[in-house]
Tab-separated table of C-alpha atoms in Angstrom:
chain	number	residue	atom	x	y	z
A	1	UNK	CA	0.000	0.000	0.000
A	2	UNK	CA	1.299	3.434	-0.898
A	3	UNK	CA	2.223	5.684	1.997
A	4	UNK	CA	0.470	8.755	0.547
A	5	UNK	CA	-3.127	7.615	1.204
A	6	UNK	CA	-2.129	6.383	4.647
A	7	UNK	CA	-0.474	9.705	5.511
A	8	UNK	CA	-3.554	11.518	4.191
A	9	UNK	CA	-5.773	9.315	6.374
A	10	UNK	CA	-3.630	10.138	9.412
A	11	UNK	CA	-3.878	13.893	8.742
A	12	UNK	CA	-7.642	13.652	8.125
A	13	UNK	CA	-8.017	11.726	11.374
A	14	UNK	CA	-6.324	14.533	13.287
A	15	UNK	CA	-8.495	17.118	11.503
A	16	UNK	CA	-11.614	15.061	12.287
A	17	UNK	CA	-10.624	14.836	15.947
A	18	UNK	CA	-10.102	18.586	16.177
A	19	UNK	CA	-13.347	19.177	14.279
A	20	UNK	CA	-15.379	16.925	16.563
A	21	UNK	CA	-13.894	18.676	19.566
A	22	UNK	CA	-14.693	22.139	18.154
A	23	UNK	CA	-18.258	21.330	17.050
A	24	UNK	CA	-19.667	19.096	19.784
A	25	UNK	CA	-19.543	18.578	23.509
A	26	UNK	CA	-20.121	15.719	25.924
A	27	UNK	CA	-19.835	11.979	25.401
A	28	UNK	CA	-19.899	12.289	21.588
A	29	UNK	CA	-16.557	14.081	21.698
A	30	UNK	CA	-15.032	11.687	24.202
A	31	UNK	CA	-15.975	8.469	22.456
A	32	UNK	CA	-15.380	9.792	18.942
A	33	UNK	CA	-11.961	10.859	20.200
A	34	UNK	CA	-11.289	7.349	21.507
A	35	UNK	CA	-12.187	5.786	18.163
A	36	UNK	CA	-10.174	8.369	16.221
A	37	UNK	CA	-7.181	7.892	18.539
A	38	UNK	CA	-7.050	4.193	17.666
A	39	UNK	CA	-7.696	4.957	13.992
A	40	UNK	CA	-4.633	7.236	14.068
A	41	UNK	CA	-2.524	4.550	15.777
A	42	UNK	CA	-3.644	2.128	13.035
A	43	UNK	CA	-2.590	4.604	10.330
A	44	UNK	CA	0.802	5.138	11.972
A	45	UNK	CA	1.361	1.371	12.183
A	46	UNK	CA	0.554	1.025	8.467
A	47	UNK	CA	2.876	3.958	7.667
A	48	UNK	CA	5.750	2.156	9.372
A	49	UNK	CA	4.924	-1.362	8.126
A	50	UNK	CA	3.477	-0.850	4.636
A	51	UNK	CA	2.715	-4.496	3.918
A	52	UNK	CA	1.101	-5.357	7.250
A	53	UNK	CA	-2.117	-7.323	6.962
A	54	UNK	CA	-5.189	-5.270	7.934
A	55	UNK	CA	-6.242	-7.663	10.702
A	56	UNK	CA	-2.762	-7.520	12.252
A	57	UNK	CA	-2.783	-3.708	12.162
A	58	UNK	CA	-6.266	-3.693	13.728
A	59	UNK	CA	-5.238	-6.027	16.533
A	60	UNK	CA	-2.004	-4.114	17.154
A	61	UNK	CA	-3.728	-0.716	17.286
A	62	UNK	CA	-6.462	-2.041	19.575
A	63	UNK	CA	-3.900	-3.736	21.813
A	64	UNK	CA	-1.781	-0.598	22.069
A	65	UNK	CA	-4.840	1.541	22.846
A	66	UNK	CA	-5.974	-0.923	25.503
A	67	UNK	CA	-2.474	-1.066	27.006
A	68	UNK	CA	-2.461	2.719	27.299
A	69	UNK	CA	-5.939	2.659	28.861
A	70	UNK	CA	-4.956	-0.001	31.405
A	71	UNK	CA	-1.774	1.958	32.166
A	72	UNK	CA	-4.087	4.704	33.434
A	73	UNK	CA	-4.874	2.442	36.398
A	74	UNK	CA	-1.341	3.249	37.546
A	75	UNK	CA	0.106	6.721	37.836
A	76	UNK	CA	0.899	8.289	34.432
A	77	UNK	CA	3.516	11.065	34.551
A	78	UNK	CA	1.866	14.472	34.304
A	79	UNK	CA	3.787	15.389	31.156
A	80	UNK	CA	2.231	12.398	29.310
A	81	UNK	CA	-1.358	12.860	30.542
A	82	UNK	CA	-2.466	15.151	27.673
A	83	UNK	CA	-1.484	12.420	25.196
A	84	UNK	CA	-2.162	9.215	27.147
A	85	UNK	CA	-4.975	10.335	29.432
A	86	UNK	CA	-5.175	10.013	33.178
A	87	UNK	CA	-8.371	8.172	34.129
A	88	UNK	CA	-9.282	4.581	33.329
A	89	UNK	CA	-12.744	4.362	31.749
A	90	UNK	CA	-13.972	0.864	30.748
A	91	UNK	CA	-16.273	2.072	27.894
A	92	UNK	CA	-13.182	3.483	26.185
A	93	UNK	CA	-12.067	-0.085	25.470
A	94	UNK	CA	-15.128	-0.617	23.276
A	95	UNK	CA	-14.599	2.640	21.358
A	96	UNK	CA	-10.949	1.786	20.707
A	97	UNK	CA	-12.145	-1.435	19.084
A	98	UNK	CA	-14.663	0.576	17.024
A	99	UNK	CA	-11.851	2.817	15.739
A	100	UNK	CA	-9.691	-0.171	14.840
A	101	UNK	CA	-12.632	-1.871	13.106
A	102	UNK	CA	-13.313	1.258	11.039
A	103	UNK	CA	-9.652	1.504	10.052
A	104	UNK	CA	-9.561	-2.230	9.249
A	105	UNK	CA	-12.671	-1.914	7.058
A	106	UNK	CA	-11.252	1.038	5.133
A	107	UNK	CA	-7.864	-0.619	4.718
A	108	UNK	CA	-9.427	-3.894	3.591
A	109	UNK	CA	-11.694	-2.158	1.083
A	110	UNK	CA	-8.770	-0.158	-0.280
A	111	UNK	CA	-6.497	-3.168	-0.680
A	112	UNK	CA	-9.075	-5.547	-2.149
A	113	UNK	CA	-10.955	-3.292	-4.575
A	114	UNK	CA	-10.202	-3.668	-8.259
A	115	UNK	CA	-8.046	-0.904	-9.721
A	116	UNK	CA	-10.050	1.984	-11.105
A	117	UNK	CA	-9.598	3.831	-14.331
A	118	UNK	CA	-6.145	5.370	-14.498
A	119	UNK	CA	-4.735	3.250	-11.689
A	120	UNK	CA	-1.963	0.764	-12.194
A	121	UNK	CA	-3.123	-2.761	-12.793
A	122	UNK	CA	-0.425	-4.704	-10.998
A	123	UNK	CA	-1.572	-8.046	-9.721
A	124	UNK	CA	0.725	-10.642	-8.213
A	125	UNK	CA	-0.643	-13.417	-10.407
A	126	UNK	CA	-0.734	-11.413	-13.622
A	127	UNK	CA	2.558	-9.566	-13.295
A	128	UNK	CA	3.534	-6.019	-14.094
A	129	UNK	CA	1.814	-4.364	-17.082
A	130	UNK	CA	5.191	-2.943	-18.156
A	131	UNK	CA	6.236	-6.504	-18.942
A	132	UNK	CA	3.266	-7.084	-21.283
A	133	UNK	CA	4.211	-9.027	-24.369
A	134	UNK	CA	7.379	-10.429	-22.844
A	135	UNK	CA	7.604	-14.172	-22.827
A	136	UNK	CA	8.404	-15.355	-19.274
A	137	UNK	CA	8.411	-19.026	-20.208
A	138	UNK	CA	11.613	-20.980	-20.013
A	139	UNK	CA	12.793	-21.838	-23.511
A	140	UNK	CA	12.554	-25.516	-24.373
A	141	UNK	CA	15.649	-27.392	-25.366
A	142	UNK	CA	15.649	-28.780	-28.920
């Protein structure tokens, strides 16, 4: 997967999080933020490991989000609280999974859809279109 759409998704996730925070108040903001936080972690994982399978990225981003949430049961240094939070909240665990599921669905749809008009048609079983017309067969001995 190309890094450009993943980077764009990460930036849009940040914009969406700021937008939700600016436009709404209450539990909508909190739980949307939880889902978007995990969506962003998913995007960052895919940026680092381009060929990661979507389910692995979803499980890793959910696991990392849950680990951070459970770490809030202990004392988090004050400098990290704006990023990692400070209070354990069990419903957050569900919303992290929602964010990972949304990221997984988008990633899966993007990687399994047929190429559109103007996109490269590179398929592992068909080869590279630049090699069209080349004979890849091994020549037979006379």
